[in-house]
mmCIF file of C-alpha atoms and ligand atoms in Angstrom:
data_model
loop_
_atom_site.group_PDB
_atom_site.id
_atom_site.type_symbol
_atom_site.label_atom_id
_atom_site.label_comp_id
_atom_site.label_asym_id
_atom_site.label_seq_id
_atom_site.Cartn_x
_atom_site.Cartn_y
_atom_site.Cartn_z
ATOM 1 C CA MET A 513 137.468 113.110 105.313
ATOM 2 C CA TYR A 514 135.493 109.921 105.913
ATOM 3 C CA LEU A 515 134.607 108.061 109.087
ATOM 4 C CA LYS A 516 136.891 105.041 108.710
ATOM 5 C CA ASN A 517 136.082 102.882 111.692
ATOM 6 C CA ALA A 518 132.624 101.870 110.581
ATOM 7 C CA TRP A 519 130.906 99.250 108.442
ATOM 8 C CA TYR A 520 130.007 100.362 104.921
ATOM 9 C CA ILE A 521 127.960 98.394 102.429
ATOM 10 C CA ALA A 522 130.319 97.365 99.630
ATOM 11 C CA ALA A 523 127.917 95.293 97.535
ATOM 12 C CA TRP A 524 124.793 93.205 97.446
ATOM 13 C CA GLY A 525 125.711 89.584 98.168
ATOM 14 C CA HIS A 526 124.426 88.542 94.735
ATOM 15 C CA GLU A 527 126.766 90.977 92.981
ATOM 16 C CA VAL A 528 129.860 89.101 94.145
ATOM 17 C CA GLY A 529 130.721 85.627 92.924
ATOM 18 C CA THR A 530 133.908 83.750 92.146
ATOM 19 C CA ALA A 531 134.806 86.228 89.398
ATOM 20 C CA PRO A 532 136.672 89.262 90.794
ATOM 21 C CA PHE A 533 134.410 92.298 91.202
ATOM 22 C CA ALA A 534 135.919 95.811 91.225
ATOM 23 C CA ARG A 535 134.403 98.713 93.138
ATOM 24 C CA THR A 536 135.837 101.990 94.369
ATOM 25 C CA LEU A 537 134.907 102.642 98.004
ATOM 26 C CA LEU A 538 135.953 105.732 99.976
ATOM 27 C CA ASP A 539 138.390 106.644 97.171
ATOM 28 C CA GLU A 540 140.068 103.228 97.431
ATOM 29 C CA PRO A 541 139.998 100.668 94.608
ATOM 30 C CA VAL A 542 138.784 97.392 96.091
ATOM 31 C CA VAL A 543 138.333 93.933 94.575
ATOM 32 C CA LEU A 544 135.698 91.628 96.037
ATOM 33 C CA TYR A 545 135.369 87.904 95.362
ATOM 34 C CA ARG A 546 134.311 84.653 97.011
ATOM 35 C CA ASP A 547 136.838 82.092 98.194
ATOM 36 C CA GLY A 548 136.527 78.316 97.786
ATOM 37 C CA ASP A 549 133.967 78.123 100.612
ATOM 38 C CA GLY A 550 131.807 80.927 99.200
ATOM 39 C CA ARG A 551 133.022 83.418 101.813
ATOM 40 C CA ALA A 552 133.280 86.998 100.626
ATOM 41 C CA ALA A 553 136.741 88.596 100.667
ATOM 42 C CA ALA A 554 137.966 92.102 99.851
ATOM 43 C CA LEU A 555 141.492 93.133 98.862
ATOM 44 C CA ALA A 556 143.106 96.315 97.602
ATOM 45 C CA ASP A 557 142.659 96.256 93.838
ATOM 46 C CA ARG A 558 146.330 96.706 93.063
ATOM 47 C CA CYS A 559 148.889 93.948 92.752
ATOM 48 C CA CYS A 560 152.007 94.479 94.880
ATOM 49 C CA HIS A 561 154.193 93.299 91.983
ATOM 50 C CA ARG A 562 153.640 95.715 89.114
ATOM 51 C CA GLY A 563 150.411 97.349 90.181
ATOM 52 C CA LEU A 564 147.885 95.679 87.871
ATOM 53 C CA PRO A 565 144.311 95.809 89.204
ATOM 54 C CA LEU A 566 143.761 92.389 90.733
ATOM 55 C CA SER A 567 140.182 92.539 89.480
ATOM 56 C CA LEU A 568 141.622 91.700 86.041
ATOM 57 C CA GLY A 569 142.761 88.336 87.409
ATOM 58 C CA ARG A 570 140.776 85.253 88.391
ATOM 59 C CA VAL A 571 139.963 83.156 91.407
ATOM 60 C CA VAL A 572 141.859 79.850 91.452
ATOM 61 C CA ASP A 573 141.293 77.330 94.235
ATOM 62 C CA GLY A 574 139.693 80.053 96.324
ATOM 63 C CA ALA A 575 142.632 82.484 96.013
ATOM 64 C CA LEU A 576 142.997 85.538 93.771
ATOM 65 C CA GLU A 577 145.517 85.173 90.957
ATOM 66 C CA CYS A 578 146.830 88.332 89.332
ATOM 67 C CA GLY A 579 146.141 88.475 85.603
ATOM 68 C CA TYR A 580 149.611 89.812 84.728
ATOM 69 C CA HIS A 581 152.265 87.386 86.101
ATOM 70 C CA GLY A 582 150.191 85.074 88.258
ATOM 71 C CA LEU A 583 151.133 86.097 91.799
ATOM 72 C CA THR A 584 148.344 84.682 93.936
ATOM 73 C CA PHE A 585 146.819 86.141 97.109
ATOM 74 C CA ALA A 586 144.858 84.628 99.975
ATOM 75 C CA ALA A 587 141.862 86.374 101.527
ATOM 76 C CA ASP A 588 144.097 87.853 104.245
ATOM 77 C CA GLY A 589 146.136 89.580 101.519
ATOM 78 C CA ARG A 590 149.260 87.396 101.817
ATOM 79 C CA CYS A 591 150.920 86.312 98.588
ATOM 80 C CA ILE A 592 150.874 82.516 98.573
ATOM 81 C CA ARG A 593 152.368 81.790 95.139
ATOM 82 C CA VAL A 594 154.958 83.363 92.862
ATOM 83 C CA PRO A 595 155.165 81.445 89.569
ATOM 84 C CA GLY A 596 158.671 80.189 88.787
ATOM 85 C CA GLN A 597 160.131 80.508 92.275
ATOM 86 C CA ARG A 598 159.776 78.834 95.643
ATOM 87 C CA GLN A 599 160.650 81.802 97.760
ATOM 88 C CA ILE A 600 157.904 84.319 98.414
ATOM 89 C CA PRO A 601 159.268 87.784 99.215
ATOM 90 C CA PRO A 602 158.381 88.497 102.847
ATOM 91 C CA ASP A 603 156.562 91.740 102.079
ATOM 92 C CA ALA A 604 154.570 90.327 99.168
ATOM 93 C CA ALA A 605 151.064 91.189 100.295
ATOM 94 C CA VAL A 606 148.164 93.480 99.522
ATOM 95 C CA ARG A 607 145.806 95.131 101.928
ATOM 96 C CA SER A 608 142.921 92.967 103.073
ATOM 97 C CA TYR A 609 139.689 94.521 104.376
ATOM 98 C CA PRO A 610 137.500 92.957 107.062
ATOM 99 C CA VAL A 611 134.172 91.969 105.522
ATOM 100 C CA VAL A 612 130.950 90.544 106.920
ATOM 101 C CA GLU A 613 128.048 89.275 104.842
ATOM 102 C CA ARG A 614 124.781 89.997 106.597
ATOM 103 C CA HIS A 615 121.221 90.871 105.575
ATOM 104 C CA ARG A 616 122.123 90.189 101.928
ATOM 105 C CA TRP A 617 124.775 92.882 101.912
ATOM 106 C CA ILE A 618 128.548 92.614 102.051
ATOM 107 C CA TRP A 619 129.783 95.084 104.665
ATOM 108 C CA LEU A 620 133.365 96.347 104.533
ATOM 109 C CA TRP A 621 135.413 98.015 107.296
ATOM 110 C CA PRO A 622 137.862 100.548 105.789
ATOM 111 C CA GLY A 623 139.448 101.514 109.126
ATOM 112 C CA ASP A 624 141.595 99.768 111.726
ATOM 113 C CA PRO A 625 140.968 96.009 111.289
ATOM 114 C CA ALA A 626 141.460 95.466 115.033
ATOM 115 C CA LEU A 627 138.290 97.483 115.656
ATOM 116 C CA ALA A 628 136.133 95.673 113.065
ATOM 117 C CA ASP A 629 133.537 94.145 115.367
ATOM 118 C CA PRO A 630 130.894 92.168 113.390
ATOM 119 C CA GLY A 631 128.497 92.949 116.248
ATOM 120 C CA LEU A 632 128.455 96.566 115.021
ATOM 121 C CA VAL A 633 126.853 95.677 111.672
ATOM 122 C CA PRO A 634 123.455 97.427 111.758
ATOM 123 C CA ASP A 635 120.368 95.269 112.070
ATOM 124 C CA CYS A 636 118.439 95.248 108.781
ATOM 125 C CA PHE A 637 116.530 92.041 109.552
ATOM 126 C CA TRP A 638 113.718 92.706 107.084
ATOM 127 C CA ASN A 639 116.114 91.972 104.220
ATOM 128 C CA ASP A 640 116.281 88.253 104.952
ATOM 129 C CA ARG A 641 113.982 87.233 107.800
ATOM 130 C CA PRO A 642 111.193 84.753 107.015
ATOM 131 C CA GLY A 643 107.875 86.551 107.057
ATOM 132 C CA TRP A 644 109.262 89.527 105.140
ATOM 133 C CA ARG A 645 109.556 90.152 101.413
ATOM 134 C CA MET A 646 112.322 92.480 100.295
ATOM 135 C CA TYR A 647 113.161 94.269 97.063
ATOM 136 C CA GLY A 648 116.295 96.381 96.658
ATOM 137 C CA GLU A 649 118.614 98.113 94.222
ATOM 138 C CA HIS A 650 122.091 99.583 93.827
ATOM 139 C CA HIS A 651 122.818 102.812 91.979
ATOM 140 C CA ARG A 652 126.021 104.659 91.334
ATOM 141 C CA VAL A 653 125.033 108.257 92.003
ATOM 142 C CA ALA A 654 126.856 111.422 90.921
ATOM 143 C CA CYS A 655 126.563 113.240 94.236
ATOM 144 C CA HIS A 656 128.428 113.606 97.507
ATOM 145 C CA TYR A 657 127.219 110.769 99.752
ATOM 146 C CA GLN A 658 125.892 113.181 102.375
ATOM 147 C CA ALA A 659 123.457 114.702 99.872
ATOM 148 C CA LEU A 660 121.893 111.281 99.503
ATOM 149 C CA ILE A 661 121.594 110.916 103.282
ATOM 150 C CA ASP A 662 120.104 114.417 103.448
ATOM 151 C CA ILE A 663 117.314 113.593 101.032
ATOM 152 C CA GLN A 664 116.325 110.479 102.979
ATOM 153 C CA LEU A 665 116.186 112.292 106.304
ATOM 154 C CA ASP A 666 114.433 115.352 104.870
ATOM 155 C CA ASN A 667 110.924 113.976 104.429
ATOM 156 C CA THR A 668 109.356 117.301 103.500
ATOM 157 C CA HIS A 669 110.502 116.869 99.907
ATOM 158 C CA ALA A 670 108.094 113.951 99.354
ATOM 159 C CA PRO A 671 104.977 115.947 98.295
ATOM 160 C CA TYR A 672 107.069 117.758 95.667
ATOM 161 C CA VAL A 673 109.357 114.980 94.439
ATOM 162 C CA HIS A 674 107.085 111.941 94.912
ATOM 163 C CA PRO A 675 103.477 113.158 94.355
ATOM 164 C CA ALA A 676 102.559 109.973 92.455
ATOM 165 C CA THR A 677 103.729 107.545 95.148
ATOM 166 C CA ILE A 678 104.458 108.446 98.784
ATOM 167 C CA GLY A 679 104.098 112.227 98.841
ATOM 168 C CA SER A 680 101.384 113.983 100.838
ATOM 169 C CA SER A 681 101.072 117.415 102.379
ATOM 170 C CA ALA A 682 100.808 115.878 105.879
ATOM 171 C CA LEU A 683 104.583 115.416 105.747
ATOM 172 C CA THR A 684 105.183 119.157 105.627
ATOM 173 C CA SER A 685 102.518 120.092 108.172
ATOM 174 C CA THR A 686 103.615 117.546 110.818
ATOM 175 C CA PRO A 687 107.133 118.175 112.113
ATOM 176 C CA PRO A 688 109.003 115.146 113.498
ATOM 177 C CA ARG A 689 110.048 114.665 117.110
ATOM 178 C CA ILE A 690 113.822 114.266 117.040
ATOM 179 C CA GLU A 691 115.796 112.287 119.611
ATOM 180 C CA ARG A 692 119.538 112.435 119.845
ATOM 181 C CA ALA A 693 121.821 109.669 121.133
ATOM 182 C CA PRO A 694 125.638 109.687 121.188
ATOM 183 C CA ARG A 695 125.883 107.684 117.950
ATOM 184 C CA SER A 696 122.445 107.947 116.360
ATOM 185 C CA LEU A 697 119.567 110.271 115.600
ATOM 186 C CA SER A 698 115.898 109.267 115.489
ATOM 187 C CA ALA A 699 112.747 110.933 114.222
ATOM 188 C CA THR A 700 109.139 110.129 114.999
ATOM 189 C CA ARG A 701 106.365 111.524 112.855
ATOM 190 C CA TRP A 702 102.706 110.524 113.271
ATOM 191 C CA MET A 703 100.209 112.023 110.835
ATOM 192 C CA MET A 704 96.722 111.395 112.168
ATOM 193 C CA ASN A 705 93.524 111.124 110.168
ATOM 194 C CA VAL A 706 95.089 112.090 106.843
ATOM 195 C CA GLU A 707 94.607 111.039 103.247
ATOM 196 C CA PRO A 708 96.808 108.027 102.425
ATOM 197 C CA PRO A 709 99.552 108.617 99.840
ATOM 198 C CA PRO A 710 98.773 106.937 96.487
ATOM 199 C CA THR A 711 101.134 103.957 96.838
ATOM 200 C CA PHE A 712 99.979 103.011 100.336
ATOM 201 C CA ALA A 713 96.296 103.511 99.507
ATOM 202 C CA LYS A 714 96.602 100.952 96.721
ATOM 203 C CA ALA A 715 98.940 98.585 98.579
ATOM 204 C CA GLY A 716 96.642 98.433 101.601
ATOM 205 C CA GLY A 717 93.270 98.934 99.879
ATOM 206 C CA PHE A 718 92.452 102.046 101.928
ATOM 207 C CA THR A 719 89.576 104.199 100.734
ATOM 208 C CA GLY A 720 89.188 106.506 103.740
ATOM 209 C CA ASN A 721 91.584 108.460 105.886
ATOM 210 C CA VAL A 722 94.486 106.809 107.711
ATOM 211 C CA ASP A 723 96.910 107.333 110.538
ATOM 212 C CA ARG A 724 100.347 107.378 108.949
ATOM 213 C CA TRP A 725 103.693 106.875 110.618
ATOM 214 C CA LEU A 726 107.228 107.594 109.497
ATOM 215 C CA LEU A 727 109.852 106.636 112.068
ATOM 216 C CA TRP A 728 113.502 106.701 111.141
ATOM 217 C CA THR A 729 116.883 106.210 112.706
ATOM 218 C CA TYR A 730 120.083 107.574 111.259
ATOM 219 C CA LEU A 731 123.141 105.488 112.049
ATOM 220 C CA PRO A 732 126.357 107.217 110.988
ATOM 221 C CA PRO A 733 128.104 107.234 108.728
ATOM 222 C CA ALA A 734 125.494 106.576 106.090
ATOM 223 C CA LEU A 735 122.484 104.452 107.000
ATOM 224 C CA GLY A 736 118.883 105.551 107.372
ATOM 225 C CA ILE A 737 116.439 102.853 108.480
ATOM 226 C CA PHE A 738 112.723 103.494 108.294
ATOM 227 C CA ASP A 739 109.628 101.999 109.856
ATOM 228 C CA ILE A 740 106.724 103.287 107.766
ATOM 229 C CA GLY A 741 103.079 102.493 107.294
ATOM 230 C CA VAL A 742 99.448 103.463 107.446
ATOM 231 C CA ALA A 743 96.439 102.134 109.368
ATOM 232 C CA GLU A 744 92.732 102.899 109.413
ATOM 233 C CA ALA A 745 92.282 106.281 111.083
ATOM 234 C CA GLY A 746 91.644 105.933 114.797
ATOM 235 C CA SER A 747 92.394 102.177 114.901
ATOM 236 C CA GLY A 748 95.110 102.571 117.526
ATOM 237 C CA ALA A 749 98.325 102.171 115.495
ATOM 238 C CA GLU A 750 99.970 104.985 117.441
ATOM 239 C CA ARG A 751 99.309 103.049 120.657
ATOM 240 C CA GLY A 752 100.809 99.867 119.177
ATOM 241 C CA ASP A 753 97.902 98.136 117.433
ATOM 242 C CA ARG A 754 98.848 97.865 113.767
ATOM 243 C CA SER A 755 96.327 95.112 112.993
ATOM 244 C CA LYS A 756 94.276 97.481 110.797
ATOM 245 C CA GLY A 757 97.280 98.691 108.893
ATOM 246 C CA ILE A 758 100.273 97.804 106.758
ATOM 247 C CA THR A 759 103.880 98.011 107.904
ATOM 248 C CA MET A 760 106.911 98.443 105.692
ATOM 249 C CA ARG A 761 110.624 98.805 106.386
ATOM 250 C CA THR A 762 113.180 100.472 104.210
ATOM 251 C CA ALA A 763 116.913 101.010 104.474
ATOM 252 C CA HIS A 764 119.065 103.511 102.609
ATOM 253 C CA PHE A 765 122.858 103.429 102.621
ATOM 254 C CA ALA A 766 125.180 105.825 100.799
ATOM 255 C CA THR A 767 128.727 104.497 100.577
ATOM 256 C CA PRO A 768 131.154 107.139 99.309
ATOM 257 C CA GLU A 769 132.873 106.222 96.063
ATOM 258 C CA THR A 770 134.763 109.475 95.532
ATOM 259 C CA ALA A 771 134.319 113.022 96.813
ATOM 260 C CA THR A 772 131.602 113.571 94.217
ATOM 261 C CA THR A 773 130.049 110.119 93.711
ATOM 262 C CA CYS A 774 128.573 107.383 95.872
ATOM 263 C CA HIS A 775 126.997 103.959 95.851
ATOM 264 C CA TYR A 776 123.357 103.977 96.852
ATOM 265 C CA PHE A 777 121.985 100.729 98.283
ATOM 266 C CA TRP A 778 118.339 100.621 99.243
ATOM 267 C CA SER A 779 115.949 97.917 100.313
ATOM 268 C CA PHE A 780 112.211 97.947 100.855
ATOM 269 C CA ALA A 781 110.308 95.178 102.639
ATOM 270 C CA ARG A 782 106.810 94.375 103.821
ATOM 271 C CA ASN A 783 105.407 91.738 106.147
ATOM 272 C CA TYR A 784 101.857 91.360 104.814
ATOM 273 C CA ARG A 785 100.290 89.484 101.862
ATOM 274 C CA LEU A 786 103.696 88.207 100.834
ATOM 275 C CA ASP A 787 102.290 86.000 98.075
ATOM 276 C CA ASP A 788 100.231 88.744 96.443
ATOM 277 C CA ALA A 789 102.144 89.208 93.196
ATOM 278 C CA ALA A 790 100.118 92.271 92.176
ATOM 279 C CA ILE A 791 101.067 94.122 95.382
ATOM 280 C CA SER A 792 104.710 93.065 95.014
ATOM 281 C CA GLU A 793 104.811 94.331 91.472
ATOM 282 C CA ARG A 794 103.199 97.655 92.386
ATOM 283 C CA LEU A 795 105.383 98.291 95.434
ATOM 284 C CA ASP A 796 108.603 97.294 93.660
ATOM 285 C CA ALA A 797 107.788 99.586 90.743
ATOM 286 C CA ASP A 798 106.658 102.475 92.956
ATOM 287 C CA MET A 799 109.710 102.287 95.214
ATOM 288 C CA SER A 800 112.034 102.012 92.240
ATOM 289 C CA ARG A 801 110.401 105.117 90.804
ATOM 290 C CA THR A 802 110.414 106.973 94.150
ATOM 291 C CA PHE A 803 114.056 106.385 95.028
ATOM 292 C CA GLY A 804 115.016 106.987 91.412
ATOM 293 C CA GLU A 805 113.372 110.415 91.744
ATOM 294 C CA ASP A 806 115.640 111.064 94.742
ATOM 295 C CA VAL A 807 118.665 110.209 92.607
ATOM 296 C CA THR A 808 117.509 112.646 89.924
ATOM 297 C CA MET A 809 117.170 115.385 92.561
ATOM 298 C CA VAL A 810 120.560 114.963 94.253
ATOM 299 C CA GLU A 811 122.414 114.683 90.958
ATOM 300 C CA ALA A 812 120.754 117.856 89.665
ATOM 301 C CA GLN A 813 121.510 119.568 92.990
ATOM 302 C CA GLN A 814 125.191 118.635 92.724
ATOM 303 C CA ARG A 815 125.452 119.880 89.138
ATOM 304 C CA SER A 816 123.856 123.150 90.205
ATOM 305 C CA LEU A 817 126.159 123.634 93.201
ATOM 306 C CA ALA A 818 129.200 122.695 91.126
ATOM 307 C CA ARG A 819 128.301 125.501 88.714
ATOM 308 C CA SER A 820 127.310 128.154 91.210
ATOM 309 C CA GLY A 821 129.260 127.304 94.385
ATOM 310 C CA ASP A 822 128.079 126.324 97.820
ATOM 311 C CA GLY A 823 127.450 129.838 99.188
ATOM 312 C CA GLY A 824 124.298 131.912 99.343
ATOM 313 C CA ARG A 825 122.051 129.163 100.665
ATOM 314 C CA ILE A 826 119.627 129.512 103.569
ATOM 315 C CA ASP A 827 118.256 127.007 106.060
ATOM 316 C CA VAL A 828 114.603 126.558 107.066
ATOM 317 C CA ALA A 829 112.991 124.815 110.035
ATOM 318 C CA ALA A 830 112.503 121.579 108.087
ATOM 319 C CA ASP A 831 116.301 121.298 107.704
ATOM 320 C CA SER A 832 116.697 120.550 111.395
ATOM 321 C CA PRO A 833 117.005 116.717 111.035
ATOM 322 C CA THR A 834 119.572 116.876 108.237
ATOM 323 C CA LEU A 835 121.600 119.564 109.985
ATOM 324 C CA GLN A 836 121.641 117.498 113.178
ATOM 325 C CA ALA A 837 122.653 114.375 111.241
ATOM 326 C CA ARG A 838 125.505 116.252 109.589
ATOM 327 C CA ALA A 839 126.630 117.641 112.955
ATOM 328 C CA LEU A 840 126.622 114.141 114.460
ATOM 329 C CA LEU A 841 128.743 112.691 111.652
ATOM 330 C CA ALA A 842 131.130 115.659 111.764
ATOM 331 C CA ARG A 843 131.619 115.115 115.503
ATOM 332 C CA LEU A 844 132.351 111.395 115.044
ATOM 333 C CA ILE A 845 134.835 112.106 112.249
ATOM 334 C CA GLU A 846 136.513 114.725 114.424
ATOM 335 C CA GLU A 847 136.710 112.341 117.393
ATOM 336 C CA GLU A 848 138.144 109.602 115.209
ATOM 337 C CA ALA A 849 140.792 111.945 113.816
ATOM 338 C CA ALA A 850 141.656 113.190 117.316
ATOM 339 C CA GLY A 851 141.959 109.588 118.551
ATOM 340 C CA ALA A 852 144.264 108.689 115.635
ATOM 341 C CA GLY A 853 146.314 111.800 116.387
ATOM 342 C CA ARG A 854 146.665 110.806 120.032
ATOM 343 C CA ARG A 855 147.762 107.279 119.047
ATOM 344 C CA ALA A 856 150.330 108.712 116.623
ATOM 345 C CA VAL A 857 151.812 110.949 119.334
ATOM 346 C CA ALA A 858 151.895 108.222 121.995
HETATM 347 S S1 LIG B 1353 151.508 92.784 88.300
HETATM 348 FE FE1 LIG B 1353 150.529 91.229 89.395
HETATM 349 S S2 LIG B 1353 151.746 89.511 89.100
HETATM 350 FE FE2 LIG B 1353 152.817 91.068 88.128
HETATM 351 FE FE1 LIG B 1354 112.616 110.905 98.537
#
C-alpha cells in the first residue's frame, strides 16, 4: 500500500515535451505531456473508448489525441472531441492527475485531487536557484522503493560501497543524532578532524584533515535531502562558519513504479567555483558512480531476498535511522487508510 496523498516526482522537466511520455507510477500507467502553453499535464494512460494507451497518440493544439480513433482529451481529462459526431458522451473522460513543475521536476499527486496543495511540494531550491550548479539523473531500479530510501538514510554503507568517492570510516564511528517530527525525520552527523573522503578532498583541494558534516532530512513518502560538506579542521563549520569549506546539497527520491521496481531521481548541487569545469566534471562523474553503486547494491539485495525470503535477518544499531523512517511512513499510510475508511463510513 502506498501513501497516496503526497507529491511524487514523476519525471525530470526535460523528459516531458509535446510528445506523449509514458511512465508507470504507483502501479498506475500515466501519460505526461505539455499543453499548448508548455504546462505539464498527466492523464491515465488508457483511452476511455477502447482502452488504447494514450501515450501512443499525439498532442494536437495542446490536447491529447488518442492514436486509435482520435478521441481528444484536455488536461483536466475531459474528452473534447469525438471524430465524426457532435455529441460527446457525458462520461467520456479519463483520470487527470494534479501536477506541479518545480525545481526542474514534475511532481504528481496520485491521491485525492482536492488535497493536492502545491505548497506541500518539498523545497529543493539547489536544483534551480542562481548561485548553484546542479547535476542529476533518473534510473529505473529493480527494487522496492523503500530499499532505495533505506540505502540513502543508512550512511554506514559508504566506506564499503563507495571507498573511491565519499566513503570513510568516520561514518561508521560517528553515530548521527536523530530528531523526529510528526511528518519528518532528521539526522545530524559531524565528524571532526577526520581524513576527507577522496571526492571531497579533490573537489575542495584539501590536503589535511577536515571537519565533515552530513545532515539529512527524510520527508515521506520518498525524499531524502542532504546538506553535506567538509571544511578545514577546526575552522568553525560546526558553529556556522563554512568559509573554509565546501557545501553541497543532494536530493534522492524513489517513486514506486510497481511493487518490485521504482524510479530513482537524484540531484547533486554545489555553490562554489561554479565555472570550474574540471570540478564539475569530477563531481558529476563521482556522484554518477556513487549513486550507481547504490543501485547495484539494492538490486542485488532484492534478487537475494527474492530467492531466499525476507526472514532470518537481524538488525544492528546503525539501522536505527532506516527503521525509524520506515515506522514513520507506515504510520502515515495507516493514518491515511483510517481516514479514507472513516470518510467511506460517514
Ligand atoms: S481507443 Fe482511443 S479513440 Fe478509440
Ligand atoms: Fe550510497
